[in-house]
Structure formats: C-alpha cells, structure tokens
Coordinates of C-alpha atoms in Angstrom, one line a residue:
Chain A
M1 CA -104.0 23.1 79.2
T2 CA -103.8 19.4 79.3
T3 CA -107.6 19.0 79.4
T4 CA -108.0 21.0 76.3
A5 CA -105.2 19.1 74.6
V6 CA -107.0 15.8 74.9
R7 CA -110.4 17.2 73.9
P8 CA -111.1 16.2 70.3
D9 CA -111.5 19.0 67.9
N10 CA -114.5 17.6 66.2
G11 CA -116.2 17.0 69.5
V12 CA -119.9 17.4 70.2
A13 CA -121.6 20.6 69.1
A14 CA -120.9 23.4 71.6
P15 CA -124.0 24.7 73.4
Q16 CA -125.2 28.2 72.5
R17 CA -122.9 30.8 74.1
P18 CA -123.5 34.4 74.7
P19 CA -121.5 36.4 72.0
R20 CA -119.3 37.9 74.7
R21 CA -117.7 34.6 75.3
K22 CA -117.6 33.5 71.7
V23 CA -114.0 34.5 71.0
R24 CA -112.8 32.7 74.1
G25 CA -114.8 29.7 73.1
L26 CA -113.3 29.6 69.6
L27 CA -109.9 29.9 71.1
A28 CA -110.5 27.1 73.6
K29 CA -111.8 24.9 70.9
H30 CA -109.3 25.6 68.1
W31 CA -106.1 26.7 69.8
Y32 CA -104.4 23.5 69.0
A33 CA -105.1 23.7 65.3
W34 CA -104.1 27.3 65.2
L35 CA -100.9 26.5 67.0
M36 CA -100.0 23.9 64.5
I37 CA -100.5 26.2 61.5
A38 CA -98.9 29.2 63.3
P39 CA -95.3 28.6 61.9
V40 CA -96.6 28.4 58.3
V41 CA -98.8 31.4 58.8
L42 CA -95.9 33.4 60.2
V43 CA -93.5 32.4 57.4
I44 CA -96.1 33.1 54.7
S45 CA -97.0 36.4 56.1
V46 CA -93.4 37.6 56.4
L47 CA -92.1 36.1 53.1
V48 CA -95.1 36.2 50.8
L49 CA -97.9 38.5 52.1
Y50 CA -95.7 41.4 53.2
P51 CA -93.6 41.4 50.0
L52 CA -96.8 41.1 48.0
A53 CA -98.2 44.2 49.8
R54 CA -94.9 46.0 49.2
G55 CA -94.9 45.0 45.6
I56 CA -98.4 46.4 45.1
Y57 CA -97.2 49.6 46.8
L58 CA -94.2 49.7 44.5
S59 CA -96.4 49.3 41.5
L60 CA -98.2 52.5 42.5
T61 CA -94.9 54.5 42.5
N62 CA -92.3 55.4 39.9
A63 CA -89.4 53.6 41.6
T64 CA -86.4 52.8 39.5
E65 CA -82.8 51.9 40.3
M66 CA -82.0 55.6 40.2
N67 CA -84.4 56.9 42.8
V68 CA -84.7 54.1 45.5
G69 CA -82.9 54.6 48.7
R70 CA -79.5 52.8 48.9
T71 CA -76.2 52.9 50.7
I72 CA -73.0 53.5 48.8
G73 CA -70.0 53.2 51.1
A74 CA -70.8 55.4 54.1
N75 CA -73.3 57.6 52.3
E76 CA -76.9 56.9 52.5
I77 CA -79.0 58.2 49.6
P78 CA -82.6 58.6 50.6
A79 CA -85.4 57.3 48.4
T80 CA -86.9 60.0 46.1
Y81 CA -89.6 58.1 44.2
D82 CA -93.2 59.2 44.5
L83 CA -96.6 57.7 44.6
I84 CA -98.1 58.1 41.2
G85 CA -101.3 56.1 41.6
L86 CA -102.6 53.8 38.9
D87 CA -100.4 55.2 36.1
N88 CA -98.3 52.1 35.8
Y89 CA -101.4 49.9 35.4
L90 CA -102.8 52.3 32.8
D91 CA -99.6 52.2 30.9
V92 CA -99.5 48.4 30.9
L93 CA -103.2 47.6 30.4
S94 CA -103.8 50.3 27.7
G95 CA -100.9 48.8 25.7
A96 CA -99.0 52.1 25.9
D97 CA -95.9 50.4 27.3
G98 CA -95.9 48.4 24.1
A99 CA -94.8 45.0 25.4
F100 CA -97.7 43.8 27.5
Y101 CA -100.2 42.5 24.9
P102 CA -97.6 40.9 22.6
R103 CA -96.1 39.2 25.7
L104 CA -99.5 38.1 26.9
L105 CA -100.5 36.7 23.5
W106 CA -97.2 34.8 23.3
T107 CA -97.5 33.5 26.9
I108 CA -100.9 32.1 26.0
Q109 CA -99.7 30.6 22.7
W110 CA -96.7 29.2 24.5
T111 CA -98.8 27.7 27.3
V112 CA -101.4 26.2 25.0
I113 CA -99.0 24.8 22.5
C114 CA -96.7 23.3 25.1
V115 CA -99.4 21.7 27.2
T116 CA -101.2 20.4 24.2
L117 CA -98.0 18.8 22.9
H118 CA -97.1 17.5 26.4
F119 CA -100.5 15.9 26.7
T120 CA -100.9 14.4 23.3
L121 CA -97.3 13.1 23.0
G122 CA -97.4 11.9 26.6
L123 CA -100.7 10.1 26.1
G124 CA -99.5 8.6 22.8
L125 CA -96.3 7.2 24.3
A126 CA -98.2 6.0 27.4
M127 CA -100.6 4.0 25.3
L128 CA -97.8 2.5 23.3
L129 CA -96.0 1.5 26.5
N130 CA -99.2 0.2 28.1
R131 CA -99.1 -3.2 26.5
A132 CA -97.1 -6.3 26.8
M133 CA -94.0 -6.3 24.5
R134 CA -90.3 -6.9 24.5
L135 CA -88.0 -4.2 25.9
R136 CA -90.8 -2.4 27.6
T137 CA -88.8 -1.5 30.7
L138 CA -85.9 -0.3 28.6
Y139 CA -88.1 2.0 26.5
R140 CA -89.7 3.3 29.6
M141 CA -86.4 4.1 31.3
L142 CA -85.0 5.9 28.2
L143 CA -88.1 7.9 27.6
I144 CA -88.2 9.2 31.2
L145 CA -84.6 10.4 31.0
P146 CA -85.4 14.1 30.1
W147 CA -87.4 14.4 33.2
A148 CA -84.3 13.5 35.3
V149 CA -82.3 16.3 33.7
P150 CA -82.4 19.6 35.7
P151 CA -84.0 22.3 33.5
F152 CA -81.0 24.5 33.6
V153 CA -78.7 21.7 32.4
A154 CA -81.2 21.0 29.6
A155 CA -81.2 24.6 28.5
F156 CA -77.4 24.6 28.3
G157 CA -77.3 21.4 26.4
W158 CA -79.9 22.5 23.9
R159 CA -78.0 25.8 23.4
L160 CA -75.0 23.7 22.3
I161 CA -77.2 21.6 19.9
L162 CA -79.1 24.6 18.5
N163 CA -76.0 26.8 18.1
D164 CA -75.9 28.4 14.6
Q165 CA -72.1 28.1 14.4
G166 CA -71.5 24.4 14.4
G167 CA -74.5 23.2 16.3
V168 CA -75.3 19.6 15.6
L169 CA -78.9 20.1 14.6
N170 CA -77.9 22.3 11.7
A171 CA -75.2 19.8 10.8
V172 CA -77.9 17.0 10.7
L173 CA -80.2 19.2 8.7
G174 CA -77.4 20.1 6.3
A175 CA -76.6 16.4 5.8
V176 CA -80.2 15.8 4.5
G177 CA -80.0 19.0 2.4
I178 CA -81.9 21.5 4.4
S179 CA -80.1 24.8 4.9
G180 CA -79.3 25.7 8.5
V181 CA -81.5 27.8 10.7
D182 CA -80.3 30.5 13.1
W183 CA -82.4 28.8 15.8
L184 CA -81.8 31.3 18.6
G185 CA -81.3 34.4 16.5
Q186 CA -84.6 34.7 14.6
P187 CA -87.8 35.5 16.4
L188 CA -89.9 32.7 14.9
A189 CA -87.1 30.1 15.1
A190 CA -86.4 31.1 18.7
K191 CA -90.0 30.6 19.6
V192 CA -90.0 27.1 17.9
S193 CA -86.8 26.4 19.8
V194 CA -88.1 27.2 23.3
I195 CA -91.2 25.3 22.7
M196 CA -89.2 22.3 21.4
V197 CA -87.0 22.3 24.5
N198 CA -89.9 22.7 26.9
V199 CA -91.8 19.9 25.2
W200 CA -88.7 17.7 25.4
L201 CA -88.5 18.4 29.1
G202 CA -92.2 18.0 29.9
V203 CA -93.4 15.0 28.0
P204 CA -91.9 12.3 30.3
F205 CA -93.9 13.6 33.3
M206 CA -97.2 13.4 31.4
M207 CA -96.2 10.0 30.0
V208 CA -95.5 8.5 33.5
A209 CA -98.6 10.1 35.0
L210 CA -100.9 8.9 32.2
L211 CA -99.3 5.5 32.1
G212 CA -100.2 5.2 35.8
G213 CA -103.8 6.3 35.0
L214 CA -104.1 3.8 32.1
Q215 CA -103.1 1.0 34.4
T216 CA -106.0 1.8 36.8
I217 CA -108.6 1.2 34.0
P218 CA -110.0 -2.3 34.4
K219 CA -109.2 -4.6 31.5
E220 CA -112.7 -6.0 31.6
L221 CA -114.0 -2.7 30.3
Y222 CA -111.9 -3.1 27.1
E223 CA -113.0 -6.7 26.7
A224 CA -116.6 -5.8 27.1
A225 CA -116.2 -3.0 24.5
E226 CA -114.5 -5.3 22.1
M227 CA -117.3 -7.9 22.5
D228 CA -119.8 -5.2 21.6
G229 CA -117.8 -4.6 18.5
A230 CA -116.4 -1.2 19.3
T231 CA -113.6 0.1 17.0
P232 CA -110.3 1.1 18.6
W233 CA -111.3 4.7 18.2
Q234 CA -114.6 4.1 20.0
R235 CA -112.8 2.2 22.7
F236 CA -110.5 5.1 23.1
R237 CA -113.4 7.6 23.3
A238 CA -115.6 5.6 25.5
V239 CA -113.2 3.7 27.8
T240 CA -109.8 5.3 27.8
M241 CA -110.6 9.0 28.0
P242 CA -113.2 8.8 30.7
G243 CA -111.0 6.4 32.7
L244 CA -108.1 8.9 32.6
R245 CA -110.2 11.9 33.5
P246 CA -109.1 12.2 37.2
V247 CA -105.4 12.0 36.3
S248 CA -105.5 14.0 33.1
G249 CA -107.4 16.8 34.7
T250 CA -104.8 17.2 37.4
V251 CA -101.7 16.9 35.2
V252 CA -103.1 19.3 32.6
L253 CA -103.6 21.8 35.3
L254 CA -100.2 21.3 36.8
G255 CA -98.6 21.5 33.4
T256 CA -100.5 24.7 32.7
I257 CA -99.2 26.3 35.8
W258 CA -95.6 25.1 35.3
T259 CA -95.5 26.2 31.7
F260 CA -97.1 29.6 32.4
N261 CA -94.3 30.1 35.0
Q262 CA -91.5 28.4 33.1
F263 CA -88.4 30.5 33.8
P264 CA -85.2 28.6 33.3
V265 CA -85.9 27.4 29.8
I266 CA -86.5 30.8 28.4
A267 CA -84.1 32.7 30.5
L268 CA -81.2 30.4 29.9
L269 CA -81.9 29.3 26.3
T270 CA -82.7 32.7 24.6
G271 CA -82.5 35.2 27.5
G272 CA -85.9 36.3 26.2
G273 CA -84.4 37.3 22.9
P274 CA -84.1 38.1 20.1
G275 CA -85.5 41.5 20.9
G276 CA -87.7 40.2 23.7
S277 CA -89.7 38.0 21.2
T278 CA -89.5 34.9 23.4
N279 CA -90.2 36.7 26.7
I280 CA -93.3 35.3 28.4
L281 CA -94.8 37.5 31.2
V282 CA -92.7 36.2 34.0
T283 CA -89.4 36.6 32.2
E284 CA -90.5 40.0 30.9
A285 CA -91.1 41.1 34.5
Y286 CA -87.7 39.8 35.5
E287 CA -86.0 41.6 32.7
R288 CA -87.6 44.9 33.7
A289 CA -86.5 44.5 37.2
F290 CA -82.9 43.5 36.7
Q291 CA -81.6 44.5 33.3
G292 CA -80.6 47.9 32.1
I293 CA -81.9 50.7 34.3
R294 CA -83.9 48.6 36.8
D295 CA -87.5 49.6 36.5
Y296 CA -88.8 48.3 39.9
A297 CA -92.2 49.9 39.6
G298 CA -92.8 48.5 36.1
A299 CA -91.7 45.0 37.2
A300 CA -93.9 45.2 40.3
T301 CA -96.8 46.2 38.1
Y302 CA -96.2 43.2 35.9
G303 CA -95.9 41.0 39.0
A304 CA -99.2 42.3 40.3
V305 CA -101.0 41.7 37.0
I306 CA -99.6 38.2 36.8
A307 CA -100.6 37.5 40.4
S308 CA -104.1 38.6 39.8
M309 CA -104.4 36.4 36.7
L310 CA -103.2 33.5 38.8
V311 CA -105.7 34.3 41.5
V312 CA -108.6 34.2 39.0
F313 CA -107.2 31.0 37.6
A314 CA -107.0 29.4 41.1
F315 CA -110.6 30.5 41.8
F316 CA -111.9 28.6 38.7
Y317 CA -109.5 25.7 39.4
Q318 CA -111.1 25.2 42.9
R319 CA -114.6 25.4 41.4
W320 CA -113.6 22.8 38.9
L321 CA -112.2 20.6 41.6
R322 CA -115.3 20.8 43.6
R323 CA -117.5 20.0 40.6
Q324 CA -115.3 17.0 39.9
S325 CA -115.4 15.6 43.4
A326 CA -119.2 16.1 43.3
E327 CA -119.4 14.1 40.1
V328 CA -117.4 11.3 41.6
L329 CA -119.7 11.1 44.6
T330 CA -122.9 10.9 42.5
Chain B
M1 CA -103.2 -8.4 23.1
S2 CA -99.7 -9.1 21.7
A3 CA -101.0 -12.4 20.3
N4 CA -103.3 -10.8 17.7
R5 CA -100.9 -8.1 16.8
G6 CA -99.5 -8.5 13.3
K7 CA -95.9 -8.3 12.4
L8 CA -96.4 -5.0 10.6
S9 CA -98.0 -3.2 13.5
S10 CA -95.4 -4.6 15.8
T11 CA -92.6 -3.2 13.7
A12 CA -94.4 0.2 13.6
L13 CA -94.7 0.1 17.3
H14 CA -91.1 -0.6 17.9
T15 CA -90.0 1.9 15.3
T16 CA -92.0 4.7 16.9
L17 CA -90.7 3.9 20.3
V18 CA -87.1 3.7 19.1
A19 CA -87.4 7.1 17.4
A20 CA -88.9 8.6 20.6
C21 CA -86.1 7.1 22.7
V22 CA -83.5 8.6 20.3
I23 CA -85.1 12.0 20.7
A24 CA -85.2 11.6 24.5
V25 CA -81.6 10.4 24.9
F26 CA -79.8 12.3 22.1
P27 CA -79.3 15.7 23.8
V28 CA -78.0 14.0 27.0
A29 CA -75.7 11.8 25.0
W30 CA -74.5 14.7 22.9
V31 CA -73.6 16.7 26.0
A32 CA -71.8 13.7 27.4
L33 CA -69.9 13.2 24.1
T34 CA -68.9 16.9 23.8
S35 CA -67.6 16.9 27.4
L36 CA -65.1 14.2 26.3
K37 CA -63.8 16.3 23.4
T38 CA -60.6 17.8 24.7
E39 CA -59.5 19.8 21.7
R40 CA -60.6 23.4 21.8
D41 CA -63.5 24.3 19.5
T42 CA -64.2 20.7 18.5
W43 CA -67.7 21.4 19.9
A44 CA -68.3 23.6 16.8
R45 CA -67.4 20.8 14.5
P46 CA -70.0 18.1 15.2
D47 CA -68.6 15.7 12.6
E48 CA -65.2 15.5 14.2
L49 CA -64.2 13.7 17.3
G50 CA -60.7 15.0 17.9
T51 CA -59.0 13.6 20.9
I52 CA -61.1 12.0 23.5
G53 CA -60.3 12.4 27.2
L54 CA -61.2 13.6 30.6
G55 CA -59.4 16.9 30.3
N56 CA -62.5 19.0 30.6
Y57 CA -63.4 17.4 33.8
G58 CA -60.0 18.0 35.3
Q59 CA -60.2 21.6 34.3
V60 CA -63.7 22.3 35.5
L61 CA -62.8 20.7 38.9
A62 CA -59.4 22.3 39.3
D63 CA -59.4 25.6 37.5
T64 CA -62.9 27.0 38.0
Q65 CA -65.2 27.6 41.0
F66 CA -67.4 24.7 40.0
T67 CA -66.9 22.9 43.3
T68 CA -67.8 26.1 45.2
W69 CA -71.0 26.5 43.2
F70 CA -71.8 22.9 43.7
L71 CA -71.4 23.3 47.5
N72 CA -73.5 26.5 47.4
S73 CA -76.3 24.8 45.5
L74 CA -76.2 21.9 48.0
I75 CA -76.3 24.3 51.0
V76 CA -79.2 26.3 49.7
A77 CA -81.2 23.4 48.4
T78 CA -80.8 21.4 51.6
G79 CA -81.5 24.5 53.8
T80 CA -84.7 25.3 51.8
T81 CA -85.9 21.7 51.9
V82 CA -85.3 21.2 55.7
F83 CA -86.9 24.6 56.5
G84 CA -89.8 24.0 54.1
V85 CA -90.7 20.5 55.3
L86 CA -90.2 21.2 59.0
I87 CA -92.5 24.3 58.9
A88 CA -95.0 22.8 56.6
A89 CA -95.5 19.4 58.2
T90 CA -97.7 20.4 61.2
A91 CA -99.7 22.7 59.1
G92 CA -100.3 20.0 56.5
Y93 CA -101.5 17.7 59.3
A94 CA -103.8 20.4 60.8
A95 CA -105.3 21.2 57.4
S96 CA -105.9 17.5 56.8
R97 CA -107.4 16.5 60.1
M98 CA -108.9 19.5 61.8
R99 CA -111.7 21.8 60.9
F100 CA -111.0 25.3 62.3
P101 CA -112.0 28.8 61.4
G102 CA -109.4 29.9 58.8
H103 CA -109.1 26.5 57.2
R104 CA -110.4 27.6 53.8
P105 CA -108.3 30.8 53.6
L106 CA -105.3 28.7 54.5
M107 CA -105.9 26.2 51.8
W108 CA -106.5 29.1 49.4
T109 CA -103.2 30.6 50.3
F110 CA -101.3 27.4 49.8
L111 CA -102.9 26.9 46.4
V112 CA -102.3 30.5 45.2
T113 CA -98.8 31.1 46.5
Q114 CA -97.9 27.7 45.1
M115 CA -98.7 29.1 41.7
F116 CA -96.8 32.3 42.2
P117 CA -93.8 32.6 39.8
A118 CA -90.7 34.1 41.2
A119 CA -91.4 37.2 39.1
V120 CA -94.3 38.2 41.3
L121 CA -92.2 38.5 44.5
I122 CA -88.7 39.1 43.3
V123 CA -88.6 42.9 43.4
P124 CA -90.1 43.3 46.9
L125 CA -88.1 40.4 48.2
Y126 CA -85.0 42.0 46.8
N127 CA -85.8 45.1 48.8
V128 CA -86.6 43.2 51.9
L129 CA -83.5 41.1 51.8
S130 CA -81.4 44.1 51.0
G131 CA -82.9 45.9 54.0
L132 CA -82.0 43.0 56.2
G133 CA -78.5 42.7 54.8
L134 CA -79.2 39.2 53.5
L135 CA -78.4 39.7 49.8
N136 CA -75.5 37.5 48.7
S137 CA -76.0 35.2 51.7
Y138 CA -77.2 31.6 52.0
G139 CA -79.8 32.6 54.5
G140 CA -81.3 35.1 52.1
L141 CA -81.6 32.7 49.3
I142 CA -83.0 30.0 51.6
L143 CA -85.7 32.4 52.7
A144 CA -86.5 33.4 49.1
G145 CA -86.6 29.7 48.1
S146 CA -89.0 29.0 51.0
T147 CA -91.6 31.3 49.5
I148 CA -92.0 28.4 46.9
A149 CA -91.1 25.5 49.2
V150 CA -93.4 26.1 52.2
P151 CA -96.8 26.4 50.5
Y152 CA -95.8 23.6 48.2
C153 CA -94.7 21.2 50.9
A154 CA -97.8 22.0 53.0
W155 CA -100.0 21.2 50.0
M156 CA -98.3 18.0 49.1
L157 CA -98.1 16.7 52.7
K158 CA -101.7 17.5 53.3
G159 CA -102.6 15.4 50.3
Y160 CA -100.6 12.6 51.6
F161 CA -101.9 12.8 55.2
D162 CA -105.4 12.6 53.7
T163 CA -104.6 9.1 52.4
I164 CA -103.9 7.8 56.0
P165 CA -107.1 6.5 57.7
V166 CA -108.5 8.7 60.4
S167 CA -109.1 5.7 62.5
I168 CA -105.4 5.7 63.4
D169 CA -105.7 9.2 64.8
E170 CA -108.8 8.1 66.8
A171 CA -106.9 5.1 68.2
G172 CA -104.1 7.4 69.3
R173 CA -106.5 9.8 71.0
I174 CA -108.1 6.9 72.9
D175 CA -104.6 5.9 74.1
G176 CA -104.3 9.4 75.5
L177 CA -102.1 11.1 72.9
S178 CA -102.4 14.8 72.3
P179 CA -103.1 15.9 68.7
F180 CA -99.4 16.7 68.3
G181 CA -98.4 13.4 69.9
T182 CA -100.7 11.6 67.4
F183 CA -99.1 13.4 64.6
W184 CA -95.6 12.9 65.7
R185 CA -95.7 9.3 67.0
L186 CA -98.3 7.8 64.6
I187 CA -98.8 9.8 61.5
V188 CA -95.2 10.9 60.7
P189 CA -93.8 7.3 60.7
L190 CA -96.7 6.2 58.5
A191 CA -96.3 9.1 56.1
K192 CA -92.6 8.5 55.5
P193 CA -93.0 7.7 51.8
G194 CA -95.0 10.9 51.3
I195 CA -92.5 12.9 53.3
S196 CA -89.6 11.5 51.3
V197 CA -91.3 12.5 48.0
T198 CA -91.9 16.0 49.3
I199 CA -88.3 16.3 50.5
F200 CA -87.0 15.1 47.1
Y201 CA -89.3 17.4 45.1
S202 CA -88.6 20.5 47.1
F203 CA -84.9 19.6 46.9
I204 CA -84.8 19.4 43.1
T205 CA -87.0 22.5 42.8
A206 CA -84.5 24.5 44.9
W207 CA -81.5 22.8 43.2
G208 CA -82.7 24.1 39.8
E209 CA -83.9 27.5 41.0
V210 CA -82.6 30.2 38.6
A211 CA -84.6 33.4 39.1
F212 CA -83.9 34.2 42.7
A213 CA -80.3 32.9 42.6
G214 CA -79.5 35.0 39.6
V215 CA -80.1 38.3 41.4
F216 CA -79.7 37.6 45.1
M217 CA -76.2 36.0 44.9
Q218 CA -73.9 38.7 43.6
S219 CA -70.3 37.6 44.1
E220 CA -68.8 34.7 42.2
D221 CA -68.0 32.6 45.3
R222 CA -71.7 32.6 46.2
Y223 CA -73.2 31.7 42.8
T224 CA -75.2 28.5 42.6
L225 CA -74.7 26.0 39.8
P226 CA -77.1 27.5 37.1
V227 CA -75.7 31.0 37.7
G228 CA -72.1 30.0 37.8
M229 CA -72.2 27.6 34.9
A230 CA -73.9 30.3 32.7
T231 CA -70.7 32.3 33.0
F232 CA -68.9 29.6 31.0
V233 CA -70.8 30.5 27.9
S234 CA -71.4 34.3 27.9
D235 CA -71.4 36.7 25.0
F236 CA -67.6 36.9 25.2
K237 CA -66.5 33.3 25.5
A238 CA -67.8 29.8 24.8
E239 CA -66.2 27.3 27.0
W240 CA -68.5 24.5 26.0
G241 CA -66.0 21.9 27.1
L242 CA -66.2 23.2 30.7
L243 CA -70.0 23.6 30.5
T244 CA -70.7 20.1 29.2
A245 CA -68.3 18.5 31.7
G246 CA -70.0 20.5 34.5
S247 CA -73.4 19.4 33.2
V248 CA -72.5 15.7 33.3
L249 CA -71.2 16.1 36.8
V250 CA -74.5 17.7 37.9
M251 CA -76.7 15.4 35.9
L252 CA -75.3 12.0 36.9
P253 CA -76.1 11.9 40.6
A254 CA -79.4 13.7 40.0
A255 CA -80.5 11.2 37.4
A256 CA -79.4 8.2 39.5
V257 CA -81.5 9.3 42.5
F258 CA -84.3 10.3 40.2
F259 CA -84.7 6.8 38.7
L260 CA -84.9 5.4 42.2
V261 CA -87.9 7.5 43.2
Q262 CA -89.6 8.4 39.9
R263 CA -92.5 6.0 40.5
H264 CA -93.5 7.7 43.7
L265 CA -93.1 11.2 42.3
V266 CA -96.2 11.2 40.2
A267 CA -98.3 9.5 42.9
G268 CA -97.3 12.2 45.4
L269 CA -98.0 15.0 43.0
T270 CA -101.4 13.9 41.8
A271 CA -102.5 13.0 45.4
G272 CA -101.7 16.6 46.4
G273 CA -103.5 17.9 43.3
V274 CA -106.7 15.9 43.2
K275 CA -107.7 16.1 46.8
S276 CA -108.3 19.7 47.9

C-alpha cells in the first residue's frame, strides 16, 4: 500500500502489459485518484443519477397523485400506475398538452432579454465606474446592493412595490400623470415585472465582473489607440471588447444558465400567473408536480426535456471553451 | 482622463450614476421604510408615513415562528455547505491534479449537474425522500440541497486548485508526502481563500433555496425563511408589516457579510468557469 501511495500518478509510461493484467494495472496506477473522487461519485450517483433514472422511468408512466403508492395511517395503498411508453413525450413535443411551446418561447424570450439587459447595463455601468472620479467607491457600493439581497427577499419587496392596491410604483406613475398598471395581474405587465426584477437582481454581478475585466486591459492600449486617432467607438470596438472577451464569455454563460433556471423570482413574484403566462419551463414543471392534482409523470417529462436541453447546451459550451483556450494558446 | 473631461460630460456621468444608484437602492430602502410603519394598512398608502416605530419587529420576533424558520434555514444551509465542501474538496483536487480514466466523464457530470434546475430532480427526489421517511426533516432537505452544492463546490474548488502551482505538490512528494498528505497539509492551507468563497457561495445558495424547501418541508415548524415568510402575504391576508420587518432582519446580516467578500466572489466564480 505505502509503495503505491508514494508513486506519482503521472509517472513514467507503463511498459506494455498483457491484457489480462490491464485491469489490475489500472487499479494499481489510479486507485488513489479513484479513492479521492469516490465520495463525490457515490453522492452524485445516489442523489442525482438514481433520481434522474427514476425520473425518466416516471416520465414513461401515467403516475399522478391519485395512483402512486402511499401510506395513509396504517393502510398501505399500492401503486396502480402503468408504463405507457413515450405518450407523455408525444403529448408535450407535439404541442398537444398546450403549454409546452408557449412556455418554451417565453423561456427563450425571458433568458435572451434578461441576459442582454444584464450585460449591456452591467457593461455600461462598469465603464462609467472605470475612471477616476469623485465618489467612485460610494457609487460602487450602492450599485452592488441588489446583489447582496437574497432573491426571495427581493421578490417579496418588489411585490410590495408593484402591488396594484397602493403599490408605490403606481403612486409614482400617478403623480406624473400615468394611470396605474395592474403589474402582477395582466399577462404582459407581469412579464415586464418579472424581467424588471430579475434585471435589477442580476446587473450588479455583471457590473462587478466586467469592471474586474476592464481593469485588466492595459492602459497603454488605449493610449496607443488614441495616438492613432481612434474615435471612442473605435476604441471600444478594437480594445475594450476584445480585452473583455474571456470574462464576458464566462459571465454571459453563467447568466444564461442562472436565468434559464431562475426559480424564486417567478415563483414568489407572480407564482407563474396570471394564468401561467409568466411560467418558464422550470416553474411550469414544478407547478405540474405540486399544484392541483399532482401530475408526477407530466412533471417528470418536463424535467427530462429540460435536462436534455441542458445536456446539449453543456456539450456546445465545452466545445466553445476548448476553442477559446486554443485561441489563447495560439 | 478626468482632466480633459468637460463640465457637461462630468455632470452627465454623475447624473447617470446617481439615477442608477437610486434604482438600485430604492426597493431596499422602501422595504426598510415600510417595516417601520406600525399602523395597519399604511403600506397601501405610500404617501403617508403614519406612526413610525419598531412594532413590526417586536411582533415578527415574538408572535410568529420567524425565529424558528431562521434557525431552520441556518441549520439546512450550514448542513448543506459543510456536507458539500467536505465531499467535494478531495474530488476537486483529484480532478485538478491527477489524470485518471473517468476524468472526463467526471468533469462532464460536474458541469451538467451544476446546470440542473431543481425542477429536473424534484419529483423523483420527493419519492426517494418519502420512501426513506426523510420528508419534513433537516436531513432530507440537506441531501436535496447537496444535489446542487456538491457538483458546484467540486467545480469551483477544482478551478481554484488549478491556480496553485504544481511545483508545490512536487515539493511535497519529494518530502515523502502521500497525495492526500500533499492535499491536506500543503494545498488546503494555500487554498483557504478559494475554499472560503466556495463555502460562502454554497451557503447563500442554500439559504435562498425555494423549490425544494417549498415541498419537502411540510409542517410550519420546519419551514425555512422563504417558505415561512411567504405565509405572511397569502391570498387571504397581507401582513406586509411583518414581511418587511422579517426581510430587513434577513437582509442586514447577509448584506454585511456580502460586502466583505464580494470582491472575491467574482474571481472565484470566473476561475471555476473559464478553466475546464
């Protein structure tokens, strides 16, 4: 044992072995690494992979609250749901269940609008803050504040502000002569509201990240560009954007994932309403599983569809990462 | 730069920043102000102040289960963080330093499970926890939270370990340390900043978790803060005084800690993201 422990993992290439001893050879060489990842592999298998497999199984059944096995007092009611094959997927993907494509469209709109606003506003503020001026630290502190607010607290606070009965936003609008809006009660206004709140929450992170990125761009580059007579816009295009690429690529991706999966803002601000109009895919799945007659199979199907979209996304993300690091090397 | 900036553009700059600051601060300030309005229903009359006092705070602490929910959130978030970081640290190190068969699938799993929203796993996890009798228990919610925390912590810690020079490991090996000894005695002390950021991040993620907590905790004395506080403003009542006072109590300590560590947060996150 002790001899293998000291042996470095990236040691000299092993001599050709007969295949019979290959497994033992691999074990001797890598047991240490495998031991170190074992707890994570165990936890992920039990908590993620097994539930995932079970979720896929459930999505092939017609399980609802009424027919899954449960225990009421001393009586055990056995499960009575059946395997029904791909019917759930057909229902969802053919549009027969009615909600999927509207939700998907809204999820994409929601993600694109939120991330675009996060990035442009965050970049704008970062560029304003990235110069010598009075009160810079104070501005920075105040602008970061929304990031320090837990999303569920922000959702409650905004509900108070957007309330159609005596909310302060309508009072302010009324004072300048605009009639009040039922922010959380009308489909379009509710969509605007959830985007507004999520943008409020997400801009500070982008701002701080991009400010960090801006500070890594050498001042000399700007000076050189100025000497060459470049206009501010040209300097932005030729110096700022390329200099920010490593940071901006990462934060846009993180932002996309976070926004796609944003649960608390929508669930606590509008509860997906009115009439499900603000439900993105993840809140829709949640609603199916735990509201009204719990449609476990339908929710699992949504879960499986969302998971496969994320796997595809992750695949392209990795390819993109590899291409980026290759670019840096050349 | 500021020397050649005209008075006009300087005014425009400050006006823009002041406007942005007002938008950033206003909701928080409004919640704080509303929490001080002690007269019932003054929240619905924004132009009136009514009497100002700490009555709502007294009420939320004494007459509701707020302190219980606060404690529940604390237990669950701490449990999830400790479990997540402990489990993930060695794996993050192995993934950073060692090349072994299964390395790529492991990194893939970290990446993909990190992206999973709660909605993907919630139904099967509900069934699993129900089968194990862990619904409505701290342990069950900690396990559920770990589905997010473990891959996430492993990914972030791997990113941080990557920034520590390999020559330190080599020096440790020459001195006769085992790989785990190198990790424990040399790398962990050096990685303290990265580990603290990971701890903080997984704590605030678990602290704000809503989806799992909303269905796995079923009795009022086990609610976490988001679930419990949502009961103040249901379809049937609107205790905004209680809700805003509770919000301030949750926000203040969180914001204080946040301002201390915010510089490191971005560095930690982007380090984990850029280097795969």
